[in-house]
């Protein structure tokens, strides 16, 4: 299978995307490394290029494993301009470096794609259960995106009624294009099982949209839970009012009830300064991992299955 390297320029940087296939069929864009401390997506995207190189593709798959070189070099969520790349899409050609990177990705990959797959993870400071996020009413190839996502290896599917602006997926949404994003892991660790799940699930999606002829179904993730509250913004969850040491009482992916204690914040003398509770029942979709917390940090996001108000806003990425 022919592989072409597309070079996108952004403010003096060159982003190298591997373009595979090229015949008739859907055009799929895959992003890894939008955040510099989320290496699962980078490794999965790199592995995907190798996996697709030996297969027949009906359509085009363009994979950008290193979407945010300044942040990836620093190993931090954002690069030197301290701007969250996932808040500045679609970007501008003459703005900050992050805005230029967003613009290059928007123009070079998202504008022409029929499906955007953005590979994130929980990074150093958080933990998240393995999940595939998607627009609740999205369709791809005339099928509900949720049905397509059910074929992936994710135990959680997060169907969002809306997404906050600035993310790659919100730009795709604004262009009327279907999108999914993946999350997993966190705590600064990399787990083979998570990376393998990403690769397997992208291959599954490619088979479902007809780019690949067939792809073995992954081991079923049972039970597969569909959560619906919130729109997937890590900045918007249960926000802490106190600074101190965060002691968790739950794990990412746990089912919790309304009022359940998720964790406590302790002062220098050990006293409890704040008790963090779930406002309503649901699943812990994101949990603070790093014990050192400051007022204003997000402690957790709990999302329910009903499509109601939920307990913590926005969700992922
Ligand atoms: Zn991310």
PDB file of C-alpha atoms and ligand atoms in Angstrom:
ATOM      1  CA  UNK A   1       0.000   0.000   0.000  1.00  0.00           C
ATOM      2  CA  UNK A   2       1.411   3.342  -1.064  1.00  0.00           C
ATOM      3  CA  UNK A   3       2.379   5.621   1.781  1.00  0.00           C
ATOM      4  CA  UNK A   4       2.814   9.337   1.170  1.00  0.00           C
ATOM      5  CA  UNK A   5       4.091  11.751   3.797  1.00  0.00           C
ATOM      6  CA  UNK A   6       2.033  14.946   3.824  1.00  0.00           C
ATOM      7  CA  UNK A   7       3.964  17.848   5.312  1.00  0.00           C
ATOM      8  CA  UNK A   8       1.828  20.488   6.993  1.00  0.00           C
ATOM      9  CA  UNK A   9       3.599  23.669   7.960  1.00  0.00           C
ATOM     10  CA  UNK A  10       2.624  25.617  11.041  1.00  0.00           C
ATOM     11  CA  UNK A  11       4.574  28.605  12.275  1.00  0.00           C
ATOM     12  CA  UNK A  12       7.961  27.201  11.318  1.00  0.00           C
ATOM     13  CA  UNK A  13       7.040  23.672  12.385  1.00  0.00           C
ATOM     14  CA  UNK A  14       6.487  20.778  10.029  1.00  0.00           C
ATOM     15  CA  UNK A  15       3.833  18.213  10.907  1.00  0.00           C
ATOM     16  CA  UNK A  16       4.297  14.901   9.128  1.00  0.00           C
ATOM     17  CA  UNK A  17       1.153  12.945   8.344  1.00  0.00           C
ATOM     18  CA  UNK A  18       1.244   9.503   6.729  1.00  0.00           C
ATOM     19  CA  UNK A  19      -1.337   9.196   3.957  1.00  0.00           C
ATOM     20  CA  UNK A  20      -2.269   5.640   3.021  1.00  0.00           C
ATOM     21  CA  UNK A  21      -4.541   4.428   0.260  1.00  0.00           C
ATOM     22  CA  UNK A  22      -5.947   7.077  -2.037  1.00  0.00           C
ATOM     23  CA  UNK A  23      -8.531   5.303  -4.189  1.00  0.00           C
ATOM     24  CA  UNK A  24     -12.284   5.766  -4.085  1.00  0.00           C
ATOM     25  CA  UNK A  25     -13.828   5.501  -0.646  1.00  0.00           C
ATOM     26  CA  UNK A  26     -14.076   7.373   2.642  1.00  0.00           C
ATOM     27  CA  UNK A  27     -11.302   9.690   3.791  1.00  0.00           C
ATOM     28  CA  UNK A  28     -10.377   9.130   7.407  1.00  0.00           C
ATOM     29  CA  UNK A  29      -8.171  11.422   9.512  1.00  0.00           C
ATOM     30  CA  UNK A  30      -6.456  10.076  12.649  1.00  0.00           C
ATOM     31  CA  UNK A  31      -4.752  12.392  15.166  1.00  0.00           C
ATOM     32  CA  UNK A  32      -2.401  11.425  17.992  1.00  0.00           C
ATOM     33  CA  UNK A  33      -0.554  13.625  20.442  1.00  0.00           C
ATOM     34  CA  UNK A  34      -2.794  16.687  20.511  1.00  0.00           C
ATOM     35  CA  UNK A  35      -1.790  16.840  24.171  1.00  0.00           C
ATOM     36  CA  UNK A  36       1.893  16.294  24.927  1.00  0.00           C
ATOM     37  CA  UNK A  37       1.435  13.991  27.925  1.00  0.00           C
ATOM     38  CA  UNK A  38      -0.957  11.607  26.135  1.00  0.00           C
ATOM     39  CA  UNK A  39       1.370   9.121  24.485  1.00  0.00           C
ATOM     40  CA  UNK A  40      -1.091   6.258  24.004  1.00  0.00           C
ATOM     41  CA  UNK A  41      -2.485   8.000  20.933  1.00  0.00           C
ATOM     42  CA  UNK A  42       0.992   8.680  19.547  1.00  0.00           C
ATOM     43  CA  UNK A  43       2.064   5.058  19.911  1.00  0.00           C
ATOM     44  CA  UNK A  44      -1.245   3.743  18.574  1.00  0.00           C
ATOM     45  CA  UNK A  45      -1.112   6.079  15.566  1.00  0.00           C
ATOM     46  CA  UNK A  46       2.447   5.014  14.769  1.00  0.00           C
ATOM     47  CA  UNK A  47       1.446   1.365  15.093  1.00  0.00           C
ATOM     48  CA  UNK A  48      -1.576   1.989  12.892  1.00  0.00           C
ATOM     49  CA  UNK A  49       0.598   3.268  10.046  1.00  0.00           C
ATOM     50  CA  UNK A  50       2.506  -0.009  10.125  1.00  0.00           C
ATOM     51  CA  UNK A  51      -0.661  -2.095  10.339  1.00  0.00           C
ATOM     52  CA  UNK A  52      -2.319  -0.324   7.401  1.00  0.00           C
ATOM     53  CA  UNK A  53       0.803  -0.507   5.264  1.00  0.00           C
ATOM     54  CA  UNK A  54       0.201  -4.193   4.618  1.00  0.00           C
ATOM     55  CA  UNK A  55      -3.517  -3.966   3.846  1.00  0.00           C
ATOM     56  CA  UNK A  56      -5.732  -3.016   0.925  1.00  0.00           C
ATOM     57  CA  UNK A  57      -7.568   0.222   1.607  1.00  0.00           C
ATOM     58  CA  UNK A  58     -10.768   1.392  -0.061  1.00  0.00           C
ATOM     59  CA  UNK A  59     -10.336   5.101   0.496  1.00  0.00           C
ATOM     60  CA  UNK A  60      -7.700   7.143   2.276  1.00  0.00           C
ATOM     61  CA  UNK A  61      -6.435   7.098   5.852  1.00  0.00           C
ATOM     62  CA  UNK A  62      -4.248  10.025   6.903  1.00  0.00           C
ATOM     63  CA  UNK A  63      -2.507   9.557  10.246  1.00  0.00           C
ATOM     64  CA  UNK A  64      -0.791  12.376  12.143  1.00  0.00           C
ATOM     65  CA  UNK A  65       0.864  10.729  15.182  1.00  0.00           C
ATOM     66  CA  UNK A  66       2.632  13.867  16.473  1.00  0.00           C
ATOM     67  CA  UNK A  67      -0.011  16.561  16.247  1.00  0.00           C
ATOM     68  CA  UNK A  68       1.533  18.907  18.821  1.00  0.00           C
ATOM     69  CA  UNK A  69       5.356  18.705  18.633  1.00  0.00           C
ATOM     70  CA  UNK A  70       6.090  21.505  21.162  1.00  0.00           C
ATOM     71  CA  UNK A  71       3.915  19.876  23.830  1.00  0.00           C
ATOM     72  CA  UNK A  72       5.196  16.372  23.031  1.00  0.00           C
ATOM     73  CA  UNK A  73       8.805  17.555  23.279  1.00  0.00           C
ATOM     74  CA  UNK A  74       8.046  19.118  26.655  1.00  0.00           C
ATOM     75  CA  UNK A  75       6.037  16.067  27.761  1.00  0.00           C
ATOM     76  CA  UNK A  76       3.309  18.352  29.013  1.00  0.00           C
ATOM     77  CA  UNK A  77      -0.321  18.875  28.083  1.00  0.00           C
ATOM     78  CA  UNK A  78       0.458  22.187  26.336  1.00  0.00           C
ATOM     79  CA  UNK A  79       3.569  23.523  24.648  1.00  0.00           C
ATOM     80  CA  UNK A  80       5.681  26.558  25.474  1.00  0.00           C
ATOM     81  CA  UNK A  81       2.881  28.996  24.611  1.00  0.00           C
ATOM     82  CA  UNK A  82       0.884  27.333  27.422  1.00  0.00           C
ATOM     83  CA  UNK A  83      -2.154  27.171  25.168  1.00  0.00           C
ATOM     84  CA  UNK A  84      -4.321  24.060  25.123  1.00  0.00           C
ATOM     85  CA  UNK A  85      -4.331  22.935  21.474  1.00  0.00           C
ATOM     86  CA  UNK A  86      -7.739  21.373  22.051  1.00  0.00           C
ATOM     87  CA  UNK A  87      -9.226  24.781  22.826  1.00  0.00           C
ATOM     88  CA  UNK A  88      -8.043  26.737  19.783  1.00  0.00           C
ATOM     89  CA  UNK A  89      -9.432  24.787  16.811  1.00  0.00           C
ATOM     90  CA  UNK A  90      -9.911  25.657  13.981  1.00  0.00           C
ATOM     91  CA  UNK A  91      -6.986  28.007  14.655  1.00  0.00           C
ATOM     92  CA  UNK A  92      -5.605  30.806  12.516  1.00  0.00           C
ATOM     93  CA  UNK A  93      -2.671  30.969  10.093  1.00  0.00           C
ATOM     94  CA  UNK A  94      -1.015  33.930  11.825  1.00  0.00           C
ATOM     95  CA  UNK A  95      -1.770  33.418  15.528  1.00  0.00           C
ATOM     96  CA  UNK A  96       0.054  31.739  18.405  1.00  0.00           C
ATOM     97  CA  UNK A  97       1.999  28.582  17.618  1.00  0.00           C
ATOM     98  CA  UNK A  98      -0.879  26.439  18.938  1.00  0.00           C
ATOM     99  CA  UNK A  99      -3.359  28.363  16.802  1.00  0.00           C
ATOM    100  CA  UNK A 100      -1.131  27.835  13.753  1.00  0.00           C
ATOM    101  CA  UNK A 101      -0.855  24.101  14.470  1.00  0.00           C
ATOM    102  CA  UNK A 102      -4.630  23.889  14.830  1.00  0.00           C
ATOM    103  CA  UNK A 103      -5.046  25.756  11.568  1.00  0.00           C
ATOM    104  CA  UNK A 104      -2.640  23.435   9.741  1.00  0.00           C
ATOM    105  CA  UNK A 105      -4.490  20.356  11.028  1.00  0.00           C
ATOM    106  CA  UNK A 106      -7.893  21.883  10.279  1.00  0.00           C
ATOM    107  CA  UNK A 107      -6.977  22.808   6.730  1.00  0.00           C
ATOM    108  CA  UNK A 108      -4.754  19.838   5.971  1.00  0.00           C
ATOM    109  CA  UNK A 109      -6.679  16.983   7.552  1.00  0.00           C
ATOM    110  CA  UNK A 110     -10.094  17.840   8.958  1.00  0.00           C
ATOM    111  CA  UNK A 111     -11.418  19.910   6.044  1.00  0.00           C
ATOM    112  CA  UNK A 112     -11.232  16.966   3.651  1.00  0.00           C
ATOM    113  CA  UNK A 113     -12.096  14.059   5.915  1.00  0.00           C
ATOM    114  CA  UNK A 114     -15.275  12.006   6.120  1.00  0.00           C
ATOM    115  CA  UNK A 115     -14.524  10.825   9.668  1.00  0.00           C
ATOM    116  CA  UNK A 116     -12.157  12.277  12.276  1.00  0.00           C
ATOM    117  CA  UNK A 117     -10.624   9.976  14.893  1.00  0.00           C
ATOM    118  CA  UNK A 118      -8.762  11.890  17.634  1.00  0.00           C
ATOM    119  CA  UNK A 119      -6.699   9.741  20.015  1.00  0.00           C
ATOM    120  CA  UNK A 120      -6.418  11.285  23.480  1.00  0.00           C
ATOM    121  CA  UNK A 121      -5.884   9.832  26.975  1.00  0.00           C
ATOM    122  CA  UNK A 122      -5.951  10.968  30.580  1.00  0.00           C
ATOM    123  CA  UNK A 123      -2.336  12.181  30.679  1.00  0.00           C
ATOM    124  CA  UNK A 124      -0.270  12.592  33.808  1.00  0.00           C
ATOM    125  CA  UNK A 125      -2.739  14.217  36.167  1.00  0.00           C
ATOM    126  CA  UNK A 126      -5.942  12.264  35.573  1.00  0.00           C
ATOM    127  CA  UNK A 127      -7.325   8.791  35.094  1.00  0.00           C
ATOM    128  CA  UNK A 128     -10.084   7.797  32.709  1.00  0.00           C
ATOM    129  CA  UNK A 129     -11.759   4.509  31.848  1.00  0.00           C
ATOM    130  CA  UNK A 130     -11.268   3.322  28.259  1.00  0.00           C
ATOM    131  CA  UNK A 131     -13.903   5.185  26.287  1.00  0.00           C
ATOM    132  CA  UNK A 132     -14.943   6.242  22.825  1.00  0.00           C
ATOM    133  CA  UNK A 133     -16.628   9.653  22.683  1.00  0.00           C
ATOM    134  CA  UNK A 134     -18.940  10.568  19.820  1.00  0.00           C
ATOM    135  CA  UNK A 135     -21.790  12.882  18.862  1.00  0.00           C
ATOM    136  CA  UNK A 136     -25.042  11.364  20.118  1.00  0.00           C
ATOM    137  CA  UNK A 137     -26.848  12.080  16.861  1.00  0.00           C
ATOM    138  CA  UNK A 138     -23.856  11.546  14.568  1.00  0.00           C
ATOM    139  CA  UNK A 139     -24.014   9.301  11.531  1.00  0.00           C
ATOM    140  CA  UNK A 140     -21.379   7.869   9.244  1.00  0.00           C
ATOM    141  CA  UNK A 141     -22.182   6.277   5.899  1.00  0.00           C
ATOM    142  CA  UNK A 142     -25.873   6.631   6.741  1.00  0.00           C
ATOM    143  CA  UNK A 143     -25.574   4.610   9.980  1.00  0.00           C
ATOM    144  CA  UNK A 144     -25.783   5.932  13.527  1.00  0.00           C
ATOM    145  CA  UNK A 145     -22.248   6.537  14.743  1.00  0.00           C
ATOM    146  CA  UNK A 146     -23.210   4.960  18.073  1.00  0.00           C
ATOM    147  CA  UNK A 147     -23.949   1.656  16.323  1.00  0.00           C
ATOM    148  CA  UNK A 148     -20.574   1.839  14.590  1.00  0.00           C
ATOM    149  CA  UNK A 149     -18.807   2.675  17.856  1.00  0.00           C
ATOM    150  CA  UNK A 150     -20.384  -0.356  19.530  1.00  0.00           C
ATOM    151  CA  UNK A 151     -18.104  -2.523  17.379  1.00  0.00           C
ATOM    152  CA  UNK A 152     -15.003  -1.106  19.077  1.00  0.00           C
ATOM    153  CA  UNK A 153     -13.229  -2.612  22.076  1.00  0.00           C
ATOM    154  CA  UNK A 154     -14.297   0.169  24.462  1.00  0.00           C
ATOM    155  CA  UNK A 155     -16.284  -0.634  27.609  1.00  0.00           C
ATOM    156  CA  UNK A 156     -17.623   2.952  27.674  1.00  0.00           C
ATOM    157  CA  UNK A 157     -19.201   4.894  24.834  1.00  0.00           C
ATOM    158  CA  UNK A 158     -19.799   8.553  25.643  1.00  0.00           C
ATOM    159  CA  UNK A 159     -22.520  10.003  23.437  1.00  0.00           C
ATOM    160  CA  UNK A 160     -22.406  13.822  23.631  1.00  0.00           C
ATOM    161  CA  UNK A 161     -25.358  16.035  22.824  1.00  0.00           C
ATOM    162  CA  UNK A 162     -22.991  18.928  22.188  1.00  0.00           C
ATOM    163  CA  UNK A 163     -19.293  19.742  22.431  1.00  0.00           C
ATOM    164  CA  UNK A 164     -17.573  22.898  23.594  1.00  0.00           C
ATOM    165  CA  UNK A 165     -15.782  24.882  20.888  1.00  0.00           C
ATOM    166  CA  UNK A 166     -12.052  24.689  20.287  1.00  0.00           C
ATOM    167  CA  UNK A 167     -11.500  20.952  20.049  1.00  0.00           C
ATOM    168  CA  UNK A 168     -10.590  19.161  16.843  1.00  0.00           C
ATOM    169  CA  UNK A 169     -13.866  17.293  17.113  1.00  0.00           C
ATOM    170  CA  UNK A 170     -15.880  20.480  17.616  1.00  0.00           C
ATOM    171  CA  UNK A 171     -14.390  21.821  14.385  1.00  0.00           C
ATOM    172  CA  UNK A 172     -15.383  18.596  12.636  1.00  0.00           C
ATOM    173  CA  UNK A 173     -18.847  18.952  14.168  1.00  0.00           C
ATOM    174  CA  UNK A 174     -19.101  22.542  12.871  1.00  0.00           C
ATOM    175  CA  UNK A 175     -18.229  21.271   9.407  1.00  0.00           C
ATOM    176  CA  UNK A 176     -20.940  18.618   9.659  1.00  0.00           C
ATOM    177  CA  UNK A 177     -18.428  15.766   9.759  1.00  0.00           C
ATOM    178  CA  UNK A 178     -18.667  12.706  12.004  1.00  0.00           C
ATOM    179  CA  UNK A 179     -16.024  12.309  14.679  1.00  0.00           C
ATOM    180  CA  UNK A 180     -14.937  10.096  17.541  1.00  0.00           C
ATOM    181  CA  UNK A 181     -12.268  10.452  20.179  1.00  0.00           C
ATOM    182  CA  UNK A 182     -10.677   7.859  22.424  1.00  0.00           C
ATOM    183  CA  UNK A 183      -9.611   8.165  26.061  1.00  0.00           C
ATOM    184  CA  UNK A 184      -8.005   5.773  28.532  1.00  0.00           C
ATOM    185  CA  UNK A 185      -5.385   5.290  31.174  1.00  0.00           C
ATOM    186  CA  UNK A 186      -3.601   8.176  32.794  1.00  0.00           C
ATOM    187  CA  UNK A 187      -1.530   8.725  35.859  1.00  0.00           C
ATOM    188  CA  UNK A 188       1.571   9.075  33.734  1.00  0.00           C
ATOM    189  CA  UNK A 189       1.665   5.360  32.854  1.00  0.00           C
ATOM    190  CA  UNK A 190       1.439   3.635  29.471  1.00  0.00           C
ATOM    191  CA  UNK A 191      -0.324   0.285  29.266  1.00  0.00           C
ATOM    192  CA  UNK A 192       0.017  -2.084  26.330  1.00  0.00           C
ATOM    193  CA  UNK A 193      -3.609  -3.112  26.663  1.00  0.00           C
ATOM    194  CA  UNK A 194      -4.734   0.497  26.108  1.00  0.00           C
ATOM    195  CA  UNK A 195      -2.548   1.017  23.047  1.00  0.00           C
ATOM    196  CA  UNK A 196      -3.679  -2.293  21.573  1.00  0.00           C
ATOM    197  CA  UNK A 197      -7.306  -1.349  22.230  1.00  0.00           C
ATOM    198  CA  UNK A 198      -6.816   1.914  20.306  1.00  0.00           C
ATOM    199  CA  UNK A 199      -5.286   0.183  17.288  1.00  0.00           C
ATOM    200  CA  UNK A 200      -7.888  -2.576  17.283  1.00  0.00           C
ATOM    201  CA  UNK A 201     -10.715  -0.085  17.602  1.00  0.00           C
ATOM    202  CA  UNK A 202      -9.496   2.169  14.779  1.00  0.00           C
ATOM    203  CA  UNK A 203      -9.176  -0.897  12.545  1.00  0.00           C
ATOM    204  CA  UNK A 204     -12.719  -1.891  13.537  1.00  0.00           C
ATOM    205  CA  UNK A 205     -14.028   1.566  12.638  1.00  0.00           C
ATOM    206  CA  UNK A 206     -12.196   1.445   9.298  1.00  0.00           C
ATOM    207  CA  UNK A 207     -13.845  -1.898   8.551  1.00  0.00           C
ATOM    208  CA  UNK A 208     -17.273  -0.576   9.548  1.00  0.00           C
ATOM    209  CA  UNK A 209     -17.017   2.399   7.174  1.00  0.00           C
ATOM    210  CA  UNK A 210     -15.740   0.199   4.352  1.00  0.00           C
ATOM    211  CA  UNK A 211     -12.103   1.298   4.193  1.00  0.00           C
ATOM    212  CA  UNK A 212     -10.971  -2.189   5.208  1.00  0.00           C
ATOM    213  CA  UNK A 213     -12.606  -5.335   3.823  1.00  0.00           C
ATOM    214  CA  UNK A 214     -12.893  -7.065   7.164  1.00  0.00           C
ATOM    215  CA  UNK A 215     -11.447  -6.805  10.576  1.00  0.00           C
ATOM    216  CA  UNK A 216     -11.833  -9.398  13.303  1.00  0.00           C
ATOM    217  CA  UNK A 217     -14.134  -8.209  16.034  1.00  0.00           C
ATOM    218  CA  UNK A 218     -12.238  -7.469  19.242  1.00  0.00           C
ATOM    219  CA  UNK A 219     -12.960  -9.355  22.399  1.00  0.00           C
ATOM    220  CA  UNK A 220     -16.327  -8.015  23.462  1.00  0.00           C
ATOM    221  CA  UNK A 221     -16.157  -5.321  26.097  1.00  0.00           C
ATOM    222  CA  UNK A 222     -18.896  -6.504  28.382  1.00  0.00           C
ATOM    223  CA  UNK A 223     -20.874  -4.815  29.606  1.00  0.00           C
ATOM    224  CA  UNK A 224     -20.573  -1.886  27.201  1.00  0.00           C
ATOM    225  CA  UNK A 225     -22.000   1.186  28.890  1.00  0.00           C
ATOM    226  CA  UNK A 226     -23.355   4.208  27.009  1.00  0.00           C
ATOM    227  CA  UNK A 227     -23.075   7.402  29.057  1.00  0.00           C
ATOM    228  CA  UNK A 228     -24.746  10.546  27.828  1.00  0.00           C
ATOM    229  CA  UNK A 229     -24.243  13.459  30.199  1.00  0.00           C
ATOM    230  CA  UNK A 230     -21.780  16.231  29.530  1.00  0.00           C
ATOM    231  CA  UNK A 231     -19.970  17.221  26.393  1.00  0.00           C
ATOM    232  CA  UNK A 232     -16.439  16.006  26.953  1.00  0.00           C
ATOM    233  CA  UNK A 233     -14.413  18.935  28.260  1.00  0.00           C
ATOM    234  CA  UNK A 234     -11.856  18.148  30.948  1.00  0.00           C
ATOM    235  CA  UNK A 235     -11.899  21.715  32.182  1.00  0.00           C
ATOM    236  CA  UNK A 236     -15.515  21.415  33.248  1.00  0.00           C
ATOM    237  CA  UNK A 237     -16.307  18.897  35.977  1.00  0.00           C
ATOM    238  CA  UNK A 238     -16.556  18.906  39.759  1.00  0.00           C
ATOM    239  CA  UNK A 239     -14.301  21.843  40.562  1.00  0.00           C
ATOM    240  CA  UNK A 240     -12.377  21.918  43.831  1.00  0.00           C
ATOM    241  CA  UNK A 241     -12.759  24.837  46.210  1.00  0.00           C
ATOM    242  CA  UNK A 242      -9.773  23.921  48.397  1.00  0.00           C
ATOM    243  CA  UNK A 243      -6.081  23.336  47.828  1.00  0.00           C
ATOM    244  CA  UNK A 244      -4.225  20.449  49.454  1.00  0.00           C
ATOM    245  CA  UNK A 245      -3.824  16.692  49.148  1.00  0.00           C
ATOM    246  CA  UNK A 246      -6.523  14.821  47.236  1.00  0.00           C
ATOM    247  CA  UNK A 247      -7.388  11.367  48.553  1.00  0.00           C
ATOM    248  CA  UNK A 248      -9.644   9.401  46.202  1.00  0.00           C
ATOM    249  CA  UNK A 249     -12.380   7.012  47.277  1.00  0.00           C
ATOM    250  CA  UNK A 250     -13.292   5.681  43.857  1.00  0.00           C
ATOM    251  CA  UNK A 251     -11.651   4.628  40.608  1.00  0.00           C
ATOM    252  CA  UNK A 252     -12.121   5.720  37.005  1.00  0.00           C
ATOM    253  CA  UNK A 253     -15.017   3.794  35.508  1.00  0.00           C
ATOM    254  CA  UNK A 254     -16.737   3.135  38.854  1.00  0.00           C
ATOM    255  CA  UNK A 255     -20.503   3.355  39.035  1.00  0.00           C
ATOM    256  CA  UNK A 256     -21.406   5.825  41.779  1.00  0.00           C
ATOM    257  CA  UNK A 257     -24.615   7.016  43.377  1.00  0.00           C
ATOM    258  CA  UNK A 258     -25.760  10.583  43.933  1.00  0.00           C
ATOM    259  CA  UNK A 259     -24.094  11.999  47.037  1.00  0.00           C
ATOM    260  CA  UNK A 260     -21.399   9.312  47.133  1.00  0.00           C
ATOM    261  CA  UNK A 261     -18.040  10.587  48.323  1.00  0.00           C
ATOM    262  CA  UNK A 262     -15.515  10.523  45.488  1.00  0.00           C
ATOM    263  CA  UNK A 263     -12.604  11.891  47.477  1.00  0.00           C
ATOM    264  CA  UNK A 264     -11.448  14.336  50.124  1.00  0.00           C
ATOM    265  CA  UNK A 265      -9.009  17.247  50.165  1.00  0.00           C
ATOM    266  CA  UNK A 266      -6.731  17.490  53.200  1.00  0.00           C
ATOM    267  CA  UNK A 267      -4.789  20.403  54.611  1.00  0.00           C
ATOM    268  CA  UNK A 268      -1.204  20.377  55.934  1.00  0.00           C
ATOM    269  CA  UNK A 269      -2.422  19.116  59.332  1.00  0.00           C
ATOM    270  CA  UNK A 270      -4.454  16.312  57.735  1.00  0.00           C
ATOM    271  CA  UNK A 271      -7.799  17.953  58.377  1.00  0.00           C
ATOM    272  CA  UNK A 272     -10.482  17.491  55.738  1.00  0.00           C
ATOM    273  CA  UNK A 273     -10.878  20.788  53.896  1.00  0.00           C
ATOM    274  CA  UNK A 274     -13.348  19.556  51.304  1.00  0.00           C
ATOM    275  CA  UNK A 275     -15.429  16.470  50.599  1.00  0.00           C
ATOM    276  CA  UNK A 276     -16.064  15.805  46.920  1.00  0.00           C
ATOM    277  CA  UNK A 277     -19.370  14.104  46.187  1.00  0.00           C
ATOM    278  CA  UNK A 278     -21.166  12.988  43.062  1.00  0.00           C
ATOM    279  CA  UNK A 279     -24.104  15.326  42.524  1.00  0.00           C
ATOM    280  CA  UNK A 280     -26.028  12.530  40.820  1.00  0.00           C
ATOM    281  CA  UNK A 281     -25.518   8.887  40.000  1.00  0.00           C
ATOM    282  CA  UNK A 282     -23.430   7.819  37.053  1.00  0.00           C
ATOM    283  CA  UNK A 283     -19.981   6.645  36.095  1.00  0.00           C
ATOM    284  CA  UNK A 284     -16.659   8.220  37.019  1.00  0.00           C
ATOM    285  CA  UNK A 285     -15.424   9.223  33.575  1.00  0.00           C
ATOM    286  CA  UNK A 286     -12.474  11.222  34.818  1.00  0.00           C
ATOM    287  CA  UNK A 287     -10.721  11.290  38.188  1.00  0.00           C
ATOM    288  CA  UNK A 288      -7.893  13.395  39.459  1.00  0.00           C
ATOM    289  CA  UNK A 289      -4.770  11.211  39.828  1.00  0.00           C
ATOM    290  CA  UNK A 290      -2.115  13.668  40.974  1.00  0.00           C
ATOM    291  CA  UNK A 291      -2.519  14.068  44.745  1.00  0.00           C
ATOM    292  CA  UNK A 292      -1.476  17.701  44.829  1.00  0.00           C
ATOM    293  CA  UNK A 293      -4.506  19.832  44.034  1.00  0.00           C
ATOM    294  CA  UNK A 294      -5.334  23.518  43.935  1.00  0.00           C
ATOM    295  CA  UNK A 295      -8.630  25.324  44.199  1.00  0.00           C
ATOM    296  CA  UNK A 296     -10.110  25.489  40.711  1.00  0.00           C
ATOM    297  CA  UNK A 297      -8.768  22.086  39.643  1.00  0.00           C
ATOM    298  CA  UNK A 298     -11.232  19.502  38.385  1.00  0.00           C
ATOM    299  CA  UNK A 299     -11.535  16.613  40.849  1.00  0.00           C
ATOM    300  CA  UNK A 300     -13.769  14.345  38.796  1.00  0.00           C
ATOM    301  CA  UNK A 301     -16.359  14.087  36.085  1.00  0.00           C
ATOM    302  CA  UNK A 302     -19.362  11.856  36.662  1.00  0.00           C
ATOM    303  CA  UNK A 303     -21.655  11.176  33.724  1.00  0.00           C
ATOM    304  CA  UNK A 304     -24.959   9.368  33.832  1.00  0.00           C
ATOM    305  CA  UNK A 305     -26.664   7.224  31.257  1.00  0.00           C
ATOM    306  CA  UNK A 306     -29.851   9.175  30.946  1.00  0.00           C
ATOM    307  CA  UNK A 307     -29.020  12.305  29.007  1.00  0.00           C
ATOM    308  CA  UNK A 308     -29.953  14.526  31.932  1.00  0.00           C
ATOM    309  CA  UNK A 309     -28.040  17.315  33.580  1.00  0.00           C
ATOM    310  CA  UNK A 310     -25.362  15.062  35.056  1.00  0.00           C
ATOM    311  CA  UNK A 311     -22.942  16.112  37.684  1.00  0.00           C
ATOM    312  CA  UNK A 312     -20.026  17.468  35.884  1.00  0.00           C
ATOM    313  CA  UNK A 313     -20.210  19.335  32.727  1.00  0.00           C
ATOM    314  CA  UNK A 314     -18.314  18.710  29.766  1.00  0.00           C
ATOM    315  CA  UNK A 315     -16.192  15.466  29.636  1.00  0.00           C
ATOM    316  CA  UNK A 316     -12.969  14.679  27.860  1.00  0.00           C
ATOM    317  CA  UNK A 317     -10.121  15.566  25.540  1.00  0.00           C
TER     318      UNK A 317
HETATM  319 ZN1  LIG B   1      -6.155  15.083  25.401  1.00  0.00          ZN
END
